[in-house]
């Protein structure tokens, strides 16, 4: 088998790369380890920066997002039992859109398959070869048969646990990592959101987040231990904990209902650089992970893919490789800014086990400052709605 760009992974990064290249007349094949049903059922984050929305429109996959996405002009931050609003539109002129990654994945798969694009689901034992030479290869098994895909370039879009990053010689890669002493327990529930906007709650019992997917579907998170077992968390206990952390009238108004999905997300900051080795490009979670507090994971993946699609399109159109050579530096600078913001939001809002009272007071002072100063709330807002793409 032969194609121009072989892509490992059918998450948002791989699918969007394939779609953007298709629109430039460049052929791709995506190899995905899981089934289509699995990929389309995975529940992930759901806040899109304006630049992400614009790129999905440009990629011609914006129709359902335009219809079902919820435009949010701000967020609320709750601490010391009071809620404070950060008004994105007033502070930055920009907004964010709440639209689940699950829906984006479905839209992209439908668009790719609808246009005759090739996605091999349930591709087993995927491995990447010869990307330091002119003709990289991807080997895999499908229905028990060994296959080989020869290509010009490889898009390593296979997420944090994929094979591409690990195939790079260890001494060529610098890894920066931080883990946090807590995780998020998330539930998806068929209940109306308690507020029109997201509420980020700082509380002595730990962080909580009130998010949503639609007017009838809530997405809620509570800070828990990193090794938390879901068995310890029957739905009723989760709702009690959410009520305790939200407090006030809103807690009384919070409607509980059965959970449709429950999961524990570990919290990690991770960057592997450079993001290119010869003809292998890492994009999205394959190269970096942010803790979810800043809602940046998906947006960063989209930003990488935008840079990569432009670099490859330029190469095929004119033979120029300067954008390819700049790919890693261009992405990594933005990645670190998003790392900084995600780390800062995480540090400001969570309860750190074992932290001393002095540090607790600093955290509250920071929250007072961020919600009380126009300069400080603008800094939060401009990062949350998304820094310029390049
Ligand atoms: N072979 C083939 N496919 C693989 C392999 C492999 N060895 N390993 C992983 N994959 C697939 C996964 O099954 C998944 O579908 O690669 C895909 C990676 O997708 P994501 O994990 O969704 O990563 P990415 O596309 O970079 O999306 C960015 O933003 O909100 C965040 O973390 C969230 O997934 C999200 C990310
Ligand atoms: C979500 O809705 O899943 C969500 C929203 C905001 C975040 C993280 C996750 O910061």
Tab-separated table of C-alpha atoms and ligand atoms in Angstrom:
chain	number	residue	atom	x	y	z
A	1	UNK	CA	0.000	0.000	0.000
A	2	UNK	CA	1.193	3.511	-0.773
A	3	UNK	CA	0.014	6.971	0.337
A	4	UNK	CA	1.430	10.479	0.747
A	5	UNK	CA	0.947	10.933	4.501
A	6	UNK	CA	0.451	7.907	6.761
A	7	UNK	CA	-1.292	8.858	10.003
A	8	UNK	CA	-1.246	6.807	13.199
A	9	UNK	CA	-4.328	7.456	15.376
A	10	UNK	CA	-7.921	8.514	14.648
A	11	UNK	CA	-8.336	10.931	17.558
A	12	UNK	CA	-9.089	14.569	16.817
A	13	UNK	CA	-5.448	15.245	15.810
A	14	UNK	CA	-5.155	12.442	13.237
A	15	UNK	CA	-8.635	12.944	11.810
A	16	UNK	CA	-8.293	16.706	11.451
A	17	UNK	CA	-4.853	16.351	9.858
A	18	UNK	CA	-6.316	13.934	7.342
A	19	UNK	CA	-9.222	16.279	6.581
A	20	UNK	CA	-7.060	19.411	6.174
A	21	UNK	CA	-4.633	17.569	3.891
A	22	UNK	CA	-7.523	16.150	1.857
A	23	UNK	CA	-8.764	19.705	1.242
A	24	UNK	CA	-5.294	20.478	-0.154
A	25	UNK	CA	-5.444	17.464	-2.471
A	26	UNK	CA	-3.045	15.381	-0.363
A	27	UNK	CA	-3.839	11.713	0.194
A	28	UNK	CA	-3.664	10.081	3.613
A	29	UNK	CA	-4.379	6.739	5.264
A	30	UNK	CA	-5.210	6.625	8.996
A	31	UNK	CA	-4.352	3.538	11.050
A	32	UNK	CA	-6.356	3.291	14.268
A	33	UNK	CA	-5.966	0.584	16.891
A	34	UNK	CA	-9.555	0.753	18.184
A	35	UNK	CA	-12.924	0.176	16.514
A	36	UNK	CA	-14.992	3.028	15.072
A	37	UNK	CA	-17.634	2.500	17.804
A	38	UNK	CA	-15.004	2.789	20.526
A	39	UNK	CA	-13.454	5.948	19.085
A	40	UNK	CA	-16.864	7.577	18.598
A	41	UNK	CA	-18.027	6.675	22.116
A	42	UNK	CA	-15.057	8.008	24.080
A	43	UNK	CA	-16.058	10.867	26.411
A	44	UNK	CA	-13.458	13.616	26.574
A	45	UNK	CA	-13.272	17.377	27.208
A	46	UNK	CA	-15.431	19.922	25.453
A	47	UNK	CA	-14.322	23.574	25.452
A	48	UNK	CA	-13.199	25.000	22.101
A	49	UNK	CA	-11.185	28.180	21.678
A	50	UNK	CA	-12.330	30.579	18.955
A	51	UNK	CA	-9.341	29.571	16.822
A	52	UNK	CA	-10.352	25.898	17.110
A	53	UNK	CA	-13.919	26.717	16.046
A	54	UNK	CA	-12.601	28.731	13.083
A	55	UNK	CA	-10.316	25.904	11.992
A	56	UNK	CA	-13.109	23.313	12.180
A	57	UNK	CA	-15.209	25.627	9.989
A	58	UNK	CA	-12.307	26.003	7.562
A	59	UNK	CA	-12.022	22.198	7.533
A	60	UNK	CA	-15.710	22.053	6.481
A	61	UNK	CA	-16.796	20.103	9.559
A	62	UNK	CA	-18.515	22.993	11.375
A	63	UNK	CA	-22.202	22.406	10.537
A	64	UNK	CA	-23.265	20.395	13.613
A	65	UNK	CA	-20.984	22.419	15.874
A	66	UNK	CA	-22.672	25.611	14.666
A	67	UNK	CA	-26.091	24.082	15.437
A	68	UNK	CA	-25.384	22.304	18.722
A	69	UNK	CA	-22.355	24.107	20.195
A	70	UNK	CA	-23.027	26.466	23.112
A	71	UNK	CA	-21.263	29.816	22.869
A	72	UNK	CA	-20.014	30.899	26.309
A	73	UNK	CA	-19.021	34.493	26.991
A	74	UNK	CA	-17.404	33.809	30.359
A	75	UNK	CA	-16.851	31.410	33.248
A	76	UNK	CA	-17.515	31.580	36.955
A	77	UNK	CA	-14.999	30.949	39.716
A	78	UNK	CA	-16.325	30.018	43.150
A	79	UNK	CA	-14.257	30.376	46.332
A	80	UNK	CA	-14.966	31.243	49.981
A	81	UNK	CA	-18.547	30.266	49.117
A	82	UNK	CA	-19.028	33.079	46.560
A	83	UNK	CA	-19.190	33.026	42.775
A	84	UNK	CA	-17.284	35.528	40.621
A	85	UNK	CA	-17.694	35.912	36.870
A	86	UNK	CA	-14.859	36.374	34.382
A	87	UNK	CA	-16.385	38.095	31.353
A	88	UNK	CA	-14.394	36.900	28.321
A	89	UNK	CA	-16.289	38.983	25.803
A	90	UNK	CA	-15.863	42.235	27.743
A	91	UNK	CA	-12.193	41.549	28.544
A	92	UNK	CA	-10.999	40.076	25.227
A	93	UNK	CA	-13.812	40.440	22.674
A	94	UNK	CA	-13.714	36.649	22.278
A	95	UNK	CA	-15.797	33.658	23.394
A	96	UNK	CA	-15.416	29.883	23.704
A	97	UNK	CA	-17.744	27.143	22.430
A	98	UNK	CA	-18.818	24.135	24.463
A	99	UNK	CA	-19.033	21.175	22.070
A	100	UNK	CA	-17.835	17.707	23.074
A	101	UNK	CA	-14.719	16.189	21.577
A	102	UNK	CA	-16.846	13.080	21.048
A	103	UNK	CA	-19.017	15.067	18.618
A	104	UNK	CA	-15.984	16.533	16.818
A	105	UNK	CA	-14.620	13.020	16.358
A	106	UNK	CA	-17.942	11.844	14.891
A	107	UNK	CA	-18.131	14.847	12.544
A	108	UNK	CA	-14.577	14.259	11.313
A	109	UNK	CA	-15.023	10.506	10.784
A	110	UNK	CA	-18.246	11.146	8.831
A	111	UNK	CA	-16.499	13.780	6.689
A	112	UNK	CA	-13.466	11.592	5.945
A	113	UNK	CA	-15.440	8.451	5.118
A	114	UNK	CA	-18.030	10.500	3.192
A	115	UNK	CA	-15.278	11.838	0.904
A	116	UNK	CA	-13.825	8.362	0.343
A	117	UNK	CA	-11.024	8.833	2.887
A	118	UNK	CA	-9.288	5.742	4.183
A	119	UNK	CA	-9.363	4.909	7.905
A	120	UNK	CA	-8.252	1.426	8.914
A	121	UNK	CA	-9.917	0.732	12.273
A	122	UNK	CA	-8.706	-2.139	14.454
A	123	UNK	CA	-5.214	-1.997	12.943
A	124	UNK	CA	-3.040	-4.154	15.231
A	125	UNK	CA	0.671	-4.028	16.066
A	126	UNK	CA	1.263	-0.700	14.325
A	127	UNK	CA	4.981	0.191	14.040
A	128	UNK	CA	6.805	3.033	12.270
A	129	UNK	CA	10.079	2.622	10.319
A	130	UNK	CA	12.677	4.473	8.224
A	131	UNK	CA	11.415	7.966	9.076
A	132	UNK	CA	15.014	9.163	9.099
A	133	UNK	CA	15.111	8.325	5.350
A	134	UNK	CA	13.070	9.279	2.276
A	135	UNK	CA	10.507	6.490	2.318
A	136	UNK	CA	9.045	5.913	5.763
A	137	UNK	CA	6.932	2.824	6.328
A	138	UNK	CA	4.170	1.886	8.711
A	139	UNK	CA	3.700	-1.817	9.394
A	140	UNK	CA	0.549	-3.245	10.966
A	141	UNK	CA	-1.753	-6.255	11.022
A	142	UNK	CA	-5.336	-6.233	9.860
A	143	UNK	CA	-7.602	-9.281	10.152
A	144	UNK	CA	-4.522	-11.299	11.063
A	145	UNK	CA	-2.563	-10.338	7.897
A	146	UNK	CA	0.690	-8.353	7.957
A	147	UNK	CA	0.527	-5.124	5.906
A	148	UNK	CA	2.913	-2.317	5.009
A	149	UNK	CA	2.053	1.281	4.162
A	150	UNK	CA	4.803	3.201	2.349
A	151	UNK	CA	4.526	6.985	2.592
A	152	UNK	CA	6.365	10.314	2.265
A	153	UNK	CA	5.653	11.423	5.844
A	154	UNK	CA	4.191	9.987	9.045
A	155	UNK	CA	1.784	11.874	11.311
A	156	UNK	CA	2.266	10.512	14.847
A	157	UNK	CA	-1.200	11.347	16.202
A	158	UNK	CA	-1.535	8.289	18.436
A	159	UNK	CA	-2.012	9.992	21.795
A	160	UNK	CA	-0.028	9.716	24.986
A	161	UNK	CA	0.117	5.891	24.992
A	162	UNK	CA	0.846	5.522	21.278
A	163	UNK	CA	3.849	3.949	19.555
A	164	UNK	CA	5.269	6.893	17.604
A	165	UNK	CA	6.954	8.829	20.420
A	166	UNK	CA	8.538	5.638	21.748
A	167	UNK	CA	9.957	4.817	18.292
A	168	UNK	CA	12.193	7.874	18.309
A	169	UNK	CA	15.751	7.201	19.539
A	170	UNK	CA	15.743	8.005	23.262
A	171	UNK	CA	18.731	10.363	23.081
A	172	UNK	CA	16.978	12.498	20.451
A	173	UNK	CA	14.102	13.319	22.767
A	174	UNK	CA	13.877	15.601	25.805
A	175	UNK	CA	10.971	14.873	28.114
A	176	UNK	CA	9.622	17.305	30.727
A	177	UNK	CA	7.069	15.935	33.137
A	178	UNK	CA	5.147	16.739	36.289
A	179	UNK	CA	2.456	14.681	37.967
A	180	UNK	CA	-0.028	16.067	40.455
A	181	UNK	CA	-1.069	14.437	43.738
A	182	UNK	CA	-4.735	14.221	42.681
A	183	UNK	CA	-7.046	13.226	39.819
A	184	UNK	CA	-10.511	14.186	38.546
A	185	UNK	CA	-13.494	11.924	38.921
A	186	UNK	CA	-15.861	12.847	36.077
A	187	UNK	CA	-19.493	11.987	35.449
A	188	UNK	CA	-21.788	12.640	32.520
A	189	UNK	CA	-25.401	12.975	33.615
A	190	UNK	CA	-28.701	13.538	31.854
A	191	UNK	CA	-29.576	16.526	34.022
A	192	UNK	CA	-29.823	20.237	33.216
A	193	UNK	CA	-26.646	22.217	33.995
A	194	UNK	CA	-26.894	24.176	37.247
A	195	UNK	CA	-25.739	27.376	35.517
A	196	UNK	CA	-25.498	28.767	31.948
A	197	UNK	CA	-21.714	28.932	32.270
A	198	UNK	CA	-18.987	26.664	33.626
A	199	UNK	CA	-18.267	26.990	37.355
A	200	UNK	CA	-14.725	26.284	38.582
A	201	UNK	CA	-14.938	25.728	42.370
A	202	UNK	CA	-12.130	26.124	44.850
A	203	UNK	CA	-13.170	24.422	48.114
A	204	UNK	CA	-11.483	23.090	51.216
A	205	UNK	CA	-12.849	19.623	50.366
A	206	UNK	CA	-11.156	19.909	46.967
A	207	UNK	CA	-11.783	21.297	43.484
A	208	UNK	CA	-15.039	20.770	41.558
A	209	UNK	CA	-16.060	21.728	38.019
A	210	UNK	CA	-19.616	22.145	36.723
A	211	UNK	CA	-19.583	21.823	32.961
A	212	UNK	CA	-22.064	20.663	30.331
A	213	UNK	CA	-22.574	19.240	26.879
A	214	UNK	CA	-26.079	20.509	26.075
A	215	UNK	CA	-29.085	22.058	27.874
A	216	UNK	CA	-30.025	18.574	29.138
A	217	UNK	CA	-26.599	17.061	29.721
A	218	UNK	CA	-24.186	17.965	32.525
A	219	UNK	CA	-20.489	17.077	32.763
A	220	UNK	CA	-19.230	17.282	36.336
A	221	UNK	CA	-15.877	16.684	37.975
A	222	UNK	CA	-14.541	16.457	41.503
A	223	UNK	CA	-10.958	16.336	42.681
A	224	UNK	CA	-10.152	12.889	44.077
A	225	UNK	CA	-7.102	10.808	44.982
A	226	UNK	CA	-4.872	9.760	42.031
A	227	UNK	CA	-5.540	6.059	42.704
A	228	UNK	CA	-9.249	6.515	43.449
A	229	UNK	CA	-11.414	3.478	42.824
A	230	UNK	CA	-14.788	4.108	41.171
A	231	UNK	CA	-16.255	1.404	43.451
A	232	UNK	CA	-15.947	3.890	46.312
A	233	UNK	CA	-18.097	6.407	44.459
A	234	UNK	CA	-21.738	5.427	44.013
A	235	UNK	CA	-23.635	8.209	42.220
A	236	UNK	CA	-25.271	9.472	45.444
A	237	UNK	CA	-21.878	10.105	47.048
A	238	UNK	CA	-20.700	12.070	43.993
A	239	UNK	CA	-23.779	14.305	44.052
A	240	UNK	CA	-23.384	14.941	47.798
A	241	UNK	CA	-19.777	15.921	47.242
A	242	UNK	CA	-20.660	18.182	44.286
A	243	UNK	CA	-23.309	19.911	46.428
A	244	UNK	CA	-20.886	20.410	49.318
A	245	UNK	CA	-18.228	21.953	47.059
A	246	UNK	CA	-20.663	24.169	45.126
A	247	UNK	CA	-22.476	25.525	48.223
A	248	UNK	CA	-25.115	28.262	48.381
A	249	UNK	CA	-28.402	28.350	46.455
A	250	UNK	CA	-26.847	26.618	43.496
A	251	UNK	CA	-26.217	23.502	45.590
A	252	UNK	CA	-29.912	23.361	46.469
A	253	UNK	CA	-30.793	23.840	42.780
A	254	UNK	CA	-28.409	21.131	41.555
A	255	UNK	CA	-30.512	18.320	40.084
A	256	UNK	CA	-29.045	14.866	40.372
A	257	UNK	CA	-29.660	11.965	38.037
A	258	UNK	CA	-28.082	8.682	37.014
A	259	UNK	CA	-24.607	8.884	35.523
A	260	UNK	CA	-24.184	7.835	31.867
A	261	UNK	CA	-20.419	7.596	32.228
A	262	UNK	CA	-17.959	7.733	35.104
A	263	UNK	CA	-14.179	7.889	34.889
A	264	UNK	CA	-11.029	8.974	36.712
A	265	UNK	CA	-8.585	11.244	34.826
A	266	UNK	CA	-5.025	11.452	36.142
A	267	UNK	CA	-3.461	14.926	36.162
A	268	UNK	CA	-0.184	15.334	34.366
A	269	UNK	CA	1.913	17.964	32.577
A	270	UNK	CA	4.141	16.453	29.893
A	271	UNK	CA	6.146	17.778	26.938
A	272	UNK	CA	8.383	15.755	24.609
A	273	UNK	CA	10.533	17.787	22.258
A	274	UNK	CA	11.414	18.177	19.480
A	275	UNK	CA	8.122	17.217	17.847
A	276	UNK	CA	9.746	16.147	14.544
A	277	UNK	CA	12.353	13.496	13.698
A	278	UNK	CA	13.108	13.442	10.015
A	279	UNK	CA	9.805	12.553	8.388
A	280	UNK	CA	7.925	11.644	11.564
A	281	UNK	CA	5.831	14.395	13.172
A	282	UNK	CA	4.302	14.110	16.639
A	283	UNK	CA	1.058	16.050	17.116
A	284	UNK	CA	-1.448	16.377	19.964
A	285	UNK	CA	-1.323	14.132	23.028
A	286	UNK	CA	1.507	12.088	21.449
A	287	UNK	CA	3.796	15.059	22.165
A	288	UNK	CA	2.220	16.783	25.150
A	289	UNK	CA	-0.349	16.451	27.928
A	290	UNK	CA	-1.812	19.250	30.017
A	291	UNK	CA	-3.889	18.894	33.188
A	292	UNK	CA	-7.508	19.562	32.119
A	293	UNK	CA	-8.114	22.598	34.349
A	294	UNK	CA	-7.399	25.082	31.549
A	295	UNK	CA	-9.366	23.103	28.909
A	296	UNK	CA	-6.352	23.206	26.595
A	297	UNK	CA	-5.668	19.564	25.523
A	298	UNK	CA	-7.862	19.404	22.448
A	299	UNK	CA	-7.131	23.007	21.461
A	300	UNK	CA	-3.384	22.364	21.517
A	301	UNK	CA	-3.799	19.261	19.350
A	302	UNK	CA	-5.775	21.306	16.829
A	303	UNK	CA	-3.132	24.052	16.819
A	304	UNK	CA	-0.346	21.502	16.110
A	305	UNK	CA	-2.289	20.011	13.246
A	306	UNK	CA	-2.936	23.419	11.719
A	307	UNK	CA	0.808	24.126	11.632
A	308	UNK	CA	1.577	20.651	10.294
A	309	UNK	CA	-1.058	20.692	7.550
A	310	UNK	CA	0.244	24.060	6.319
A	311	UNK	CA	3.849	22.868	6.352
A	312	UNK	CA	3.028	19.710	4.374
A	313	UNK	CA	0.784	21.574	1.919
A	314	UNK	CA	3.616	24.037	1.269
A	315	UNK	CA	6.035	21.177	0.689
A	316	UNK	CA	3.777	19.421	-1.829
A	317	UNK	CA	2.902	22.694	-3.599
A	318	UNK	CA	6.377	24.188	-3.950
A	319	UNK	CA	8.954	21.717	-2.633
A	320	UNK	CA	9.848	24.172	0.143
A	321	UNK	CA	10.733	22.464	3.430
A	322	UNK	CA	11.317	25.486	5.680
A	323	UNK	CA	7.878	25.199	7.326
A	324	UNK	CA	8.509	21.498	7.946
A	325	UNK	CA	11.822	22.337	9.565
A	326	UNK	CA	10.160	25.021	11.710
A	327	UNK	CA	7.252	22.728	12.757
A	328	UNK	CA	8.582	21.711	16.149
A	329	UNK	CA	9.771	25.170	17.229
A	330	UNK	CA	6.531	26.798	16.080
A	331	UNK	CA	4.404	24.335	18.061
A	332	UNK	CA	6.573	23.973	21.144
A	333	UNK	CA	6.520	27.688	21.997
A	334	UNK	CA	2.742	27.695	22.080
A	335	UNK	CA	2.677	24.356	23.908
A	336	UNK	CA	4.741	25.821	26.749
A	337	UNK	CA	2.438	28.811	27.080
A	338	UNK	CA	-0.525	26.445	27.382
A	339	UNK	CA	1.467	24.328	29.858
A	340	UNK	CA	2.080	27.391	31.977
A	341	UNK	CA	-1.599	28.385	31.949
A	342	UNK	CA	-2.831	24.845	32.707
A	343	UNK	CA	-0.335	24.433	35.553
A	344	UNK	CA	-1.327	27.847	36.964
A	345	UNK	CA	-5.094	27.154	36.842
A	346	UNK	CA	-4.484	23.742	38.404
A	347	UNK	CA	-2.301	25.183	41.190
A	348	UNK	CA	-4.747	27.979	41.946
A	349	UNK	CA	-7.870	25.826	42.198
A	350	UNK	CA	-6.925	22.466	43.768
A	351	UNK	CA	-6.333	21.388	47.343
A	352	UNK	CA	-2.766	20.117	47.635
A	353	UNK	CA	-2.509	17.381	50.277
A	354	UNK	CA	-0.045	18.341	52.996
A	355	UNK	CA	0.212	21.986	52.013
A	356	UNK	CA	0.816	24.459	54.829
A	357	UNK	CA	-1.615	27.231	55.891
A	358	UNK	CA	0.649	29.958	54.472
A	359	UNK	CA	0.337	28.451	50.995
A	360	UNK	CA	-3.424	28.077	51.443
A	361	UNK	CA	-3.693	31.803	52.151
A	362	UNK	CA	-1.587	32.626	49.088
A	363	UNK	CA	-3.974	30.561	46.973
A	364	UNK	CA	-6.984	32.511	48.272
A	365	UNK	CA	-5.129	35.811	47.744
A	366	UNK	CA	-4.458	34.781	44.151
A	367	UNK	CA	-8.160	34.026	43.623
A	368	UNK	CA	-9.078	37.410	45.163
A	369	UNK	CA	-6.621	39.116	42.834
A	370	UNK	CA	-7.659	37.240	39.687
A	371	UNK	CA	-11.332	37.989	40.228
A	372	UNK	CA	-10.817	41.519	41.593
A	373	UNK	CA	-8.290	43.031	39.208
A	374	UNK	CA	-9.118	43.799	35.583
A	375	UNK	CA	-5.502	43.208	34.567
A	376	UNK	CA	-5.388	39.802	36.277
A	377	UNK	CA	-8.779	38.637	35.005
A	378	UNK	CA	-7.799	39.730	31.495
A	379	UNK	CA	-4.686	37.549	31.757
A	380	UNK	CA	-6.865	34.555	32.650
A	381	UNK	CA	-9.433	35.387	29.960
A	382	UNK	CA	-6.970	35.815	27.092
A	383	UNK	CA	-5.352	32.467	27.850
A	384	UNK	CA	-8.700	30.690	28.280
A	385	UNK	CA	-10.153	31.941	24.974
A	386	UNK	CA	-6.844	31.013	23.316
A	387	UNK	CA	-3.590	32.786	22.564
A	388	UNK	CA	-2.912	33.638	18.913
A	389	UNK	CA	-2.320	30.504	16.887
A	390	UNK	CA	1.174	31.463	15.751
B	1	LIG	N1	-1.788	2.228	16.866
B	1	LIG	C1	-2.857	2.875	16.293
B	1	LIG	N2	-3.597	3.780	16.923
B	1	LIG	C2	-3.264	4.084	18.192
B	1	LIG	C3	-2.164	3.475	18.838
B	1	LIG	C4	-1.425	2.524	18.124
B	1	LIG	N3	-0.386	1.882	18.697
B	1	LIG	N4	-2.074	3.984	20.092
B	1	LIG	C5	-3.069	4.853	20.221
B	1	LIG	N5	-3.812	4.933	19.088
B	1	LIG	C6	-4.997	5.760	18.840
B	1	LIG	C7	-5.949	5.821	20.007
B	1	LIG	O1	-6.831	4.712	20.038
B	1	LIG	C8	-6.682	7.116	19.712
B	1	LIG	O2	-7.830	6.939	18.925
B	1	LIG	O3	-4.592	7.098	18.636
B	1	LIG	C9	-5.662	7.971	18.964
B	1	LIG	C10	-5.145	9.133	19.763
B	1	LIG	O4	-6.199	10.024	20.015
B	1	LIG	P1	-6.294	10.955	21.318
B	1	LIG	O5	-5.809	10.211	22.500
B	1	LIG	O6	-7.671	11.501	21.346
B	1	LIG	O7	-5.211	12.101	21.054
B	1	LIG	P2	-5.253	13.392	20.094
B	1	LIG	O8	-5.878	13.066	18.775
B	1	LIG	O9	-3.891	13.961	20.155
B	1	LIG	O10	-6.313	14.324	20.789
B	1	LIG	C11	-6.015	15.374	21.636
B	1	LIG	O11	-7.123	16.499	23.465
B	1	LIG	O12	-8.792	16.796	25.024
B	1	LIG	C12	-7.543	16.267	24.809
B	1	LIG	O13	-6.542	14.307	25.675
B	1	LIG	C13	-7.622	14.802	24.978
B	1	LIG	O14	-7.675	13.122	23.307
B	1	LIG	C14	-7.629	14.402	23.515
B	1	LIG	C15	-6.579	15.292	23.016
B	2	LIG	C1	-15.458	19.469	30.139
B	2	LIG	O1	-16.576	19.948	29.882
B	2	LIG	O2	-15.239	18.249	29.995
B	2	LIG	C2	-14.376	20.343	30.635
B	2	LIG	C3	-14.586	21.709	30.687
B	2	LIG	C4	-13.581	22.542	31.154
B	2	LIG	C5	-12.388	22.007	31.592
B	2	LIG	C6	-12.174	20.636	31.525
B	2	LIG	C7	-13.172	19.802	31.044
B	2	LIG	O3	-11.428	22.816	32.089
